[in-house]
mmCIF file of C-alpha atoms in Angstrom:
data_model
loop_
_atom_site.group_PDB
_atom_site.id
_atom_site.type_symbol
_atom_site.label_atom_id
_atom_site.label_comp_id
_atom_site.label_asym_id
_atom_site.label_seq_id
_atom_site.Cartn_x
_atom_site.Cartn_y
_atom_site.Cartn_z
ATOM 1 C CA UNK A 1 104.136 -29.848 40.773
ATOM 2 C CA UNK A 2 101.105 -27.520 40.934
ATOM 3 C CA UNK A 3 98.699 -28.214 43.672
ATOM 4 C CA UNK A 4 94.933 -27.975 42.960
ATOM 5 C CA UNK A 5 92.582 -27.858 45.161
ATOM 6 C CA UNK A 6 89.500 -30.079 44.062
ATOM 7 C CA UNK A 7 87.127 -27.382 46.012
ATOM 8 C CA UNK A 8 87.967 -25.189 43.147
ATOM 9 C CA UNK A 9 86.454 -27.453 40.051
ATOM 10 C CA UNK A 10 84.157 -25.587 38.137
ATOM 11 C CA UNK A 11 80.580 -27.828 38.913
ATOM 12 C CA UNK A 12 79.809 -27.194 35.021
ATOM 13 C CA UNK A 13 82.137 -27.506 33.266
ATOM 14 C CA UNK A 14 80.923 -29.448 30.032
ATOM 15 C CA UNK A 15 80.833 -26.417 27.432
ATOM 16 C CA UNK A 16 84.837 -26.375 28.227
ATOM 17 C CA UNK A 17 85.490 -30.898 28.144
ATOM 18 C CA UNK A 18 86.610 -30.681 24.688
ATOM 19 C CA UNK A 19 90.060 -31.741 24.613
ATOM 20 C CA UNK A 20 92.681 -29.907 22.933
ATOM 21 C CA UNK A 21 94.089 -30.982 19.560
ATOM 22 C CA UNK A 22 97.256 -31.113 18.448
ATOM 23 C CA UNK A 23 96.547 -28.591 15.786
ATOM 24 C CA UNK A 24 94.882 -26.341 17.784
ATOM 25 C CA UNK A 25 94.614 -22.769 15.943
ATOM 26 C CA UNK A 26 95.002 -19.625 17.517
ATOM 27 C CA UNK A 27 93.225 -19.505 19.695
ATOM 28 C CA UNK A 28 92.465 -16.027 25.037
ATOM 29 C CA UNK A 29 90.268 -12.864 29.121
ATOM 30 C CA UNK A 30 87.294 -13.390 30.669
ATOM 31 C CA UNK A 31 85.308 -14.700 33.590
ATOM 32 C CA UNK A 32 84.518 -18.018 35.169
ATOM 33 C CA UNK A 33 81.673 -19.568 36.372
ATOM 34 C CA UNK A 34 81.860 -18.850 40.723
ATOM 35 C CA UNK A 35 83.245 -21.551 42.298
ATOM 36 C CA UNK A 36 84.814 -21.649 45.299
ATOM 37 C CA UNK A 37 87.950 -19.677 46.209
ATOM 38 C CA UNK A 38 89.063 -20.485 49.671
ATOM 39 C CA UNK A 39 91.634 -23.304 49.703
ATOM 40 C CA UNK A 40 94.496 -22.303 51.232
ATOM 41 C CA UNK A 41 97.684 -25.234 51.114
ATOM 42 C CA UNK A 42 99.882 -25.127 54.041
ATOM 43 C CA UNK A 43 103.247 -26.445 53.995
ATOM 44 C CA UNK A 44 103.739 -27.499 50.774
ATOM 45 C CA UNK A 45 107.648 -29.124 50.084
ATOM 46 C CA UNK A 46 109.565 -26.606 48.581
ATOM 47 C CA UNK A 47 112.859 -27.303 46.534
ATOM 48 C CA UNK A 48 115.308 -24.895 48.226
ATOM 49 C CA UNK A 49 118.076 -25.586 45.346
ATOM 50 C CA UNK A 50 115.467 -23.975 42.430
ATOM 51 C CA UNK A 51 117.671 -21.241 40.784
ATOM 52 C CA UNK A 52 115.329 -18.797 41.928
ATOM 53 C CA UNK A 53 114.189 -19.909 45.359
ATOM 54 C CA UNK A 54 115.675 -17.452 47.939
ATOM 55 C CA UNK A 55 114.598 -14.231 45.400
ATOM 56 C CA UNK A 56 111.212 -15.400 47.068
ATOM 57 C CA UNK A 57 109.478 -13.569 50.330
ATOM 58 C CA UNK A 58 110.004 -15.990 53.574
ATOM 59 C CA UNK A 59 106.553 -16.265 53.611
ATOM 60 C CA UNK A 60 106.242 -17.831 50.016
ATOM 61 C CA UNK A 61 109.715 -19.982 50.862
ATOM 62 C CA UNK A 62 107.923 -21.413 54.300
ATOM 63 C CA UNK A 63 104.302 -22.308 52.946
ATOM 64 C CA UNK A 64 105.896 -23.633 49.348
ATOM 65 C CA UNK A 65 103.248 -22.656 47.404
ATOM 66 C CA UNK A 66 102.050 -19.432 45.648
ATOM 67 C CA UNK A 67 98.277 -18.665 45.665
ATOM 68 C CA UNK A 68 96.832 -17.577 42.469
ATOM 69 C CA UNK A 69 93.217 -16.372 41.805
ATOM 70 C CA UNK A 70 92.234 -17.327 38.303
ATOM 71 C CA UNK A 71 89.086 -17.614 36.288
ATOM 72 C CA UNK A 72 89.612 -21.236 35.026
ATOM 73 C CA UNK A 73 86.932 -21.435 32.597
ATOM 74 C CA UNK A 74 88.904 -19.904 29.465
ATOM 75 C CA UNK A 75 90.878 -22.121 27.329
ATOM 76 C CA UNK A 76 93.115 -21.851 25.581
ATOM 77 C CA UNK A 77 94.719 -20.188 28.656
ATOM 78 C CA UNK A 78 93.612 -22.472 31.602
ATOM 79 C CA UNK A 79 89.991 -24.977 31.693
ATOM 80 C CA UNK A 80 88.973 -28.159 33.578
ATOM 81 C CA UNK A 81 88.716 -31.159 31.460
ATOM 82 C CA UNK A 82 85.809 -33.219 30.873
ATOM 83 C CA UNK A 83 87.786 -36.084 34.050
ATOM 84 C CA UNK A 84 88.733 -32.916 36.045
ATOM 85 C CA UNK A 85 92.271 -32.208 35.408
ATOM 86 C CA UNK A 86 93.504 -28.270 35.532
ATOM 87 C CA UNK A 87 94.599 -27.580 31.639
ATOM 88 C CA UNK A 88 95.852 -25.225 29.426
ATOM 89 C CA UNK A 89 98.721 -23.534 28.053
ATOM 90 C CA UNK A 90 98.789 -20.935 30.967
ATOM 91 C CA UNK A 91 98.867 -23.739 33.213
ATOM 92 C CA UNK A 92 102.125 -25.590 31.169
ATOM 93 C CA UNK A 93 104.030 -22.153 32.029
ATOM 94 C CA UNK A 94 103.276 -22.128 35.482
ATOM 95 C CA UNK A 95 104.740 -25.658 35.748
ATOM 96 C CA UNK A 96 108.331 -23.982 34.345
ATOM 97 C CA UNK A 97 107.266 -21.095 36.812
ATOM 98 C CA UNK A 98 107.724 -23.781 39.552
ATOM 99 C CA UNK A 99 110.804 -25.422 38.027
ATOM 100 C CA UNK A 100 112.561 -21.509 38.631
ATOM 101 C CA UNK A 101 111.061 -20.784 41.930
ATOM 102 C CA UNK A 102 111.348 -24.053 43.835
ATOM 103 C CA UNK A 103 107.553 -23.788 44.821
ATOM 104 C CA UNK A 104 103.850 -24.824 43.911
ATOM 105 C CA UNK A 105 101.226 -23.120 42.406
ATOM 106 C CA UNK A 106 97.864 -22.915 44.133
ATOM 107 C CA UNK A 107 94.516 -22.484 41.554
ATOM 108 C CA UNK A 108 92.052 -20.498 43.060
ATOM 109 C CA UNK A 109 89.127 -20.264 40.862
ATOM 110 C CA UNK A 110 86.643 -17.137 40.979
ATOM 111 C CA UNK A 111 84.928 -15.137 38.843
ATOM 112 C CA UNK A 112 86.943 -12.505 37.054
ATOM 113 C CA UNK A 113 85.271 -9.394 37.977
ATOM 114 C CA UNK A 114 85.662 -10.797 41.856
ATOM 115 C CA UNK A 115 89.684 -11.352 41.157
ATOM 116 C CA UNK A 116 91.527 -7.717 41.875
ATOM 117 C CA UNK A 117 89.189 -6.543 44.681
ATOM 118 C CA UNK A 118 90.540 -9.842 46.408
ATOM 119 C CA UNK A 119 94.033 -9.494 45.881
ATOM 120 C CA UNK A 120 93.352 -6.418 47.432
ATOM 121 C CA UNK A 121 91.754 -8.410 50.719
ATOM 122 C CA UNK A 122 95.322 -10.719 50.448
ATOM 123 C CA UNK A 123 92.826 -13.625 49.606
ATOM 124 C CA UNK A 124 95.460 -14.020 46.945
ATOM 125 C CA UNK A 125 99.257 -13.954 46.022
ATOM 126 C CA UNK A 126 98.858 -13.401 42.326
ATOM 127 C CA UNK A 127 96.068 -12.939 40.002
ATOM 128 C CA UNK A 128 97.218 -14.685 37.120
ATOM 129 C CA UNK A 129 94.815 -15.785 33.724
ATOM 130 C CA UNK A 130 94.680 -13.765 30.566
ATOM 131 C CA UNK A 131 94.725 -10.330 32.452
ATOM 132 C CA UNK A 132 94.983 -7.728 30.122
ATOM 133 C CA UNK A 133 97.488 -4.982 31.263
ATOM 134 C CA UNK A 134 95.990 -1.336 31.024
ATOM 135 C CA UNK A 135 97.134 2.006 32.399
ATOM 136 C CA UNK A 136 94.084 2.214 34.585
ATOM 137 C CA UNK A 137 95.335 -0.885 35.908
ATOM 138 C CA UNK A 138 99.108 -0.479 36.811
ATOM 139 C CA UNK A 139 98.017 2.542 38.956
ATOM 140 C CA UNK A 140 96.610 0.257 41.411
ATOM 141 C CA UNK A 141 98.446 -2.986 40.676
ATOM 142 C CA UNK A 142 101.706 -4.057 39.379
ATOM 143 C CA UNK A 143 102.079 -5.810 36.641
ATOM 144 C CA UNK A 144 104.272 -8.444 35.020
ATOM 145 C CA UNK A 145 104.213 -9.019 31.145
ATOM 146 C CA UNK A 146 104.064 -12.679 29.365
ATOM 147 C CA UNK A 147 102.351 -12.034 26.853
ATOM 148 C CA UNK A 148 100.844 -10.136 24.226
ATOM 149 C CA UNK A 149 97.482 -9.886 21.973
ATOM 150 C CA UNK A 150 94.461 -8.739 20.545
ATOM 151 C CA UNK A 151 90.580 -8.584 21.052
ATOM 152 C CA UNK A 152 88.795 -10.835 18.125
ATOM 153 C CA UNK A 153 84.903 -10.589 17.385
ATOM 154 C CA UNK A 154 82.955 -13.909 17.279
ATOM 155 C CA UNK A 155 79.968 -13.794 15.108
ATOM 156 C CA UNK A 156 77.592 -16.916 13.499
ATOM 157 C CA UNK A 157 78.804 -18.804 10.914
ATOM 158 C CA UNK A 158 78.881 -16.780 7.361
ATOM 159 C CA UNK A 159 78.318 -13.397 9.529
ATOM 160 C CA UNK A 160 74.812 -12.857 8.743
ATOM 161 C CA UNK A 161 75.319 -9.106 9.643
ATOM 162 C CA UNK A 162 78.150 -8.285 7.650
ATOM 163 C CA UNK A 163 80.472 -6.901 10.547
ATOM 164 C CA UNK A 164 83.458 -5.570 8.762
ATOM 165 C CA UNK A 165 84.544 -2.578 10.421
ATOM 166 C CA UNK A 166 84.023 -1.089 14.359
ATOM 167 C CA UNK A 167 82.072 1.089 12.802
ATOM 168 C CA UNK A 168 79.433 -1.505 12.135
ATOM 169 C CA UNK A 169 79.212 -2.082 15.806
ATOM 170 C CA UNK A 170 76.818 0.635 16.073
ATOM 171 C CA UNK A 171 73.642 0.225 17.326
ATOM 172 C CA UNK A 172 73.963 -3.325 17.348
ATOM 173 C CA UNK A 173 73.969 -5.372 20.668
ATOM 174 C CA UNK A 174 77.892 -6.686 21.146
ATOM 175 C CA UNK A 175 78.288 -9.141 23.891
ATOM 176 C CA UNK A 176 81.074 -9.138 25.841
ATOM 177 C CA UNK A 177 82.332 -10.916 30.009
ATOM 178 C CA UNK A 178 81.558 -8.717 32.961
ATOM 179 C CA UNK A 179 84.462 -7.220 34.488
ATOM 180 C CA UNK A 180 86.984 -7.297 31.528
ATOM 181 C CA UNK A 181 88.519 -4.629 29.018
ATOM 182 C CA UNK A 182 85.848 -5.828 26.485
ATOM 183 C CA UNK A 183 83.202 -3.620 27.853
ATOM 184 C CA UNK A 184 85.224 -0.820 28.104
ATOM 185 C CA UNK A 185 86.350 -0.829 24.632
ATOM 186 C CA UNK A 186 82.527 -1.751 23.602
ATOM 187 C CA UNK A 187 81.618 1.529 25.819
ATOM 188 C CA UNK A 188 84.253 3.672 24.346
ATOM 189 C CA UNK A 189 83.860 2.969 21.098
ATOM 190 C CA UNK A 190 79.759 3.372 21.680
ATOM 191 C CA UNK A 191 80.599 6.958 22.430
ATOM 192 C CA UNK A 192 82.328 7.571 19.152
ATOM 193 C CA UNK A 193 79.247 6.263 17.287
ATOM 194 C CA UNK A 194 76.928 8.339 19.374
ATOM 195 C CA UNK A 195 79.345 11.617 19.023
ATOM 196 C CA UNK A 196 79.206 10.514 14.933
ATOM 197 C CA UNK A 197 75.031 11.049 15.053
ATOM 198 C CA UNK A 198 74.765 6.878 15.210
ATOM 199 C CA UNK A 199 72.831 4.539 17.709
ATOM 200 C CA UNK A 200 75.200 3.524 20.679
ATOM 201 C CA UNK A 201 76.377 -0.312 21.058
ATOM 202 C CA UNK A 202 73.980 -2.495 23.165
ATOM 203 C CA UNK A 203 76.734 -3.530 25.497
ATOM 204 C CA UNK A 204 75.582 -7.070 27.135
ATOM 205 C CA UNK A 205 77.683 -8.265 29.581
ATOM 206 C CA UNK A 206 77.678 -12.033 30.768
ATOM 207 C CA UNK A 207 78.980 -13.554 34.123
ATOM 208 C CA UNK A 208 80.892 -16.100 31.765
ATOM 209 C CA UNK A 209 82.038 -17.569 28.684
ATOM 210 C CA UNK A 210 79.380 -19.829 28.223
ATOM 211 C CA UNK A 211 76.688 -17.152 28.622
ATOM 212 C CA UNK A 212 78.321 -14.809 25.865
ATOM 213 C CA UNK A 213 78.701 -17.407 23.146
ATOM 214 C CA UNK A 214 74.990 -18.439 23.802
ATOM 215 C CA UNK A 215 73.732 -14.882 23.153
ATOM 216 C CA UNK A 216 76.102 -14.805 19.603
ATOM 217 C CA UNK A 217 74.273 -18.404 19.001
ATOM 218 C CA UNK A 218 70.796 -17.630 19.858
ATOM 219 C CA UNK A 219 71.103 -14.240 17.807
ATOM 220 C CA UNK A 220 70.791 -12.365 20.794
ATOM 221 C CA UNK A 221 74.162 -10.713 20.064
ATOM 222 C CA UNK A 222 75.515 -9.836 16.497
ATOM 223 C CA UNK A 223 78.878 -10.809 17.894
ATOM 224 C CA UNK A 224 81.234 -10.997 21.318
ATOM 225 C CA UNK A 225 84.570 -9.705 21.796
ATOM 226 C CA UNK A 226 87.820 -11.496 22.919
ATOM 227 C CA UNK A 227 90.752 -12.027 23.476
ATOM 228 C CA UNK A 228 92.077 -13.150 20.091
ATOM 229 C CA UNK A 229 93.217 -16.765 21.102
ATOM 230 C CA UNK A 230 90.640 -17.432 23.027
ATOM 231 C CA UNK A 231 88.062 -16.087 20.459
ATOM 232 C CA UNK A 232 89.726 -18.129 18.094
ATOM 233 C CA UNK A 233 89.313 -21.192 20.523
ATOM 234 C CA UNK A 234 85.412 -20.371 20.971
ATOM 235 C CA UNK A 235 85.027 -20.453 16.681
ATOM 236 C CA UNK A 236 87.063 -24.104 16.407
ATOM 237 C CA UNK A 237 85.077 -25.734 18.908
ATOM 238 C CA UNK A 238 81.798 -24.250 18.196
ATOM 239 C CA UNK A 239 80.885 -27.097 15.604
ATOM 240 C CA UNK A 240 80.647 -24.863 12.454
ATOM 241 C CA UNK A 241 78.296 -22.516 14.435
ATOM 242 C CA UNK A 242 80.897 -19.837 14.874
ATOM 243 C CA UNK A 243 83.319 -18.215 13.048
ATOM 244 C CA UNK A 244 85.917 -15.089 14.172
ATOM 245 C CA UNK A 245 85.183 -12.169 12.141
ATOM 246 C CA UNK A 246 88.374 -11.968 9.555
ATOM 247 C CA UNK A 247 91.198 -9.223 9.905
ATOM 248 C CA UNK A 248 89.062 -7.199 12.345
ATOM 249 C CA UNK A 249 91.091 -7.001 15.775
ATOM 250 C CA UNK A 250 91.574 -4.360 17.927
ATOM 251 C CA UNK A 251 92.927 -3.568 21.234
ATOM 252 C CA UNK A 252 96.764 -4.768 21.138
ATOM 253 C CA UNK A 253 97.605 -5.413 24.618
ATOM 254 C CA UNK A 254 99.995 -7.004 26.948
ATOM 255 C CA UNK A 255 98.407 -9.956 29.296
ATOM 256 C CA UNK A 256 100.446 -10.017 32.511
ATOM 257 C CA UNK A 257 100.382 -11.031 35.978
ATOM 258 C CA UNK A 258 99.117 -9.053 38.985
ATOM 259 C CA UNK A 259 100.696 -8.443 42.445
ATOM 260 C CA UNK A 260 99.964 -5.928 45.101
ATOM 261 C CA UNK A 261 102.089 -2.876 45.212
ATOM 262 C CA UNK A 262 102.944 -3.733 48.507
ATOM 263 C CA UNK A 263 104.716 -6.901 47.223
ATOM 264 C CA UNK A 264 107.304 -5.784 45.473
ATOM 265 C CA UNK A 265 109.598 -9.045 46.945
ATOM 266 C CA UNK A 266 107.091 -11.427 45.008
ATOM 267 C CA UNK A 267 106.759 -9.380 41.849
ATOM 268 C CA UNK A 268 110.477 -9.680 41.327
ATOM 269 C CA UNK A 269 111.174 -12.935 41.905
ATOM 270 C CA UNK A 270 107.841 -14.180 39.095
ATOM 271 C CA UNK A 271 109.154 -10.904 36.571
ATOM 272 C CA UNK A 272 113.011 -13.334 36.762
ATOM 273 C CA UNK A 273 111.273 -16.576 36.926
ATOM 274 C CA UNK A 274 109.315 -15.514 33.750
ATOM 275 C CA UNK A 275 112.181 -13.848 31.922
ATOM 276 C CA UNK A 276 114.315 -16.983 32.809
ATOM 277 C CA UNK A 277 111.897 -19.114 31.327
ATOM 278 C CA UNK A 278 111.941 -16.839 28.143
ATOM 279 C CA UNK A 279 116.089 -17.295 28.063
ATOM 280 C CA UNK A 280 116.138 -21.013 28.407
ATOM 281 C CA UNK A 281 113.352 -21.974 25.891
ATOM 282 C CA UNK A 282 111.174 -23.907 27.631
ATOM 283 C CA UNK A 283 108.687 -20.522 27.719
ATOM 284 C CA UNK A 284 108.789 -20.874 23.346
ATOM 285 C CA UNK A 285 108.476 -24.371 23.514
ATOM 286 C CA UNK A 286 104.802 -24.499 25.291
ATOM 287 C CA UNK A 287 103.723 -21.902 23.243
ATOM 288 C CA UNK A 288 104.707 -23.502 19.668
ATOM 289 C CA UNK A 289 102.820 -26.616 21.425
ATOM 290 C CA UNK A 290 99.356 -24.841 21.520
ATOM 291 C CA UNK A 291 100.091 -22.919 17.903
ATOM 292 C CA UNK A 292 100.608 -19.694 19.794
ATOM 293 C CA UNK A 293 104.316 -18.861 18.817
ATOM 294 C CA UNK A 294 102.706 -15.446 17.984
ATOM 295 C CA UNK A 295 101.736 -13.904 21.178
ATOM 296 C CA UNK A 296 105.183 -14.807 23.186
ATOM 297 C CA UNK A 297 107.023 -11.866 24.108
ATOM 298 C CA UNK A 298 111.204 -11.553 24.321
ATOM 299 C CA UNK A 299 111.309 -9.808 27.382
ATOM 300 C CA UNK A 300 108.773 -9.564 31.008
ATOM 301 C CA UNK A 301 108.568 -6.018 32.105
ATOM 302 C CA UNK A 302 106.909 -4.372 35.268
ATOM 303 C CA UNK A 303 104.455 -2.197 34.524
ATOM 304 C CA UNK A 304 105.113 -2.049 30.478
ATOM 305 C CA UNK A 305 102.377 0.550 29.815
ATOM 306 C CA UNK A 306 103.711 2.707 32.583
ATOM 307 C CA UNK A 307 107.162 2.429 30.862
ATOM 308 C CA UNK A 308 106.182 3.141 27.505
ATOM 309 C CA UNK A 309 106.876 -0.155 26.204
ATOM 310 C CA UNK A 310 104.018 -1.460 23.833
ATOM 311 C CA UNK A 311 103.367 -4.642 22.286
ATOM 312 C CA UNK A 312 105.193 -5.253 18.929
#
């Protein structure tokens, strides 16, 4: 039931055609490659009978679709295969998102640092793709919990450099997507090793995936830091050339979708579309399909870090 726009297909895509096995490890935010993010769908049908239908805004209910900005170059969480096809596990709970709300879901794909300052413009309804939710955050936006994580280090195969600890991070260059939590934690935790008397963490930041796992390869970067499933995903498909750096995650965090404060109407009616979802199993059953049972959640909250309420 989602409708795609083909405007928004990623023109290189390649690094990402691998298709997903059935046995597909843990494997989650970042940043796509720019592509283009205007491609609006008018009048879409919308199934008036879906349990949650009227909870939406009259504005959703009349154009039947919901626009969400995404950067769709991160599997596990949503990728174009190698024929063109929108993928992912993100992308199977949005389709049970649909089955609640009686309408579509629009992908709009952009790079992630572009992705709030737009849903601030109204160029989207939702921002919705591995968004981690922070305190710095909710004070702007409002957020909806689905999910919950941690950040992973990629390194070479057999960690030539030994990283066992953040306190090996210092003075060693860390690579990490442009616009994410990543660099914040890199740049935090760089002040703790300069306040300690040690060199501060080269911070590189990348424009994309594919630009951050080259670094780690070409040994321009002892490692890069993500989200754990994702991270994960990066090591499995790297062709023995990467591995993720064992029992060293940090960060805990909820991922969760994004709305505009001023739509309060919309938040609701995706916070009882996702918590439905939860309730009737179909939520569980996507997630054991990817091998990510781990990182569902029993209950969607607005605004969990505001609330108190921290991953378990």
């Amino acid at each position: 039931m989602s409708a795609i726009d083909p405007r928004h297909k990623i023109r290189n895509r390649a690094l990402f055609a691998l298709p997903v096995l059935a046995g597909l490890i843990l494997s989650g935010c970042s940043s796509a490659t720019p592509g283009d993010v205007n491609g609006a769908v008018k009048d879409q049908a919308a199934d008036s009978t879906a349990p949650l239908y009227k909870s939406l805004p009259e504005s959703v209910q009349k154009a039947g679709t919901i626009q969400i900005g995404s950067a769709i170059d991160y599997p596990p969480f949503e990728y174009y295969e190698a024929s063109g096809p929108l993928a992912g596990f993100e992308v199977e709970l949005s389709k049970e998102l649909e089955k609640q709300l009686g309408v579509s879901f629009t992908w709009n794909n952009a790079s992630f640092d572009t992705l709030l300052p737009a849903l601030t413009t109204k160029r989207y309804d939702v921002i919705f793709g591995a968004v981690n939710d922070t305190a710095e955050r909710e004070k702007t936006f409002d957020m909806v919990s689905y999910l919950q994580s941690s950040q992973g280090f990629v390194v070479q195969k057999g960690n030539p450099t030994g990283l066992a600890s953040v306190e090996d991070l210092c003075g060693k260059p860390i690579a990490a997507v442009r616009g994410g939590v990543q660099p914040q934690y890199l740049e935090a935790q760089s002040k703790v090793c300069t306040d300690a008397g040690k060199q501060p963490i080269d911070v590189l930041t990348f424009d994309g995936n594919a630009a951050e796992q080259l670094a780690v390869k070409q040994g321009k970067a002892v490692a890069l830091l993500e989200n754990y499933p994702t991270a994960a995903y990066f090591a499995q498909q790297s062709e023995g050339k990467l591995e993720v750096v064992s029992g060293l995650q940090v960060e805990k965090r909820f991922f969760s979708m994004v709305f505009s404060k001023k739509e309060s109407t919309l938040r609701d009616a995706l916070g009882k579309a996702w918590q439905a979802i939860i309730d009737d199993g179909s939520y569980q059953a996507v997630l054991k399909k990817w091998d990510l049972g781990s990182i569902g959640i029993t209950e969607s909250t607005v605004n969990p870090v505001t609330a108190g309420i921290s991953p378990k």
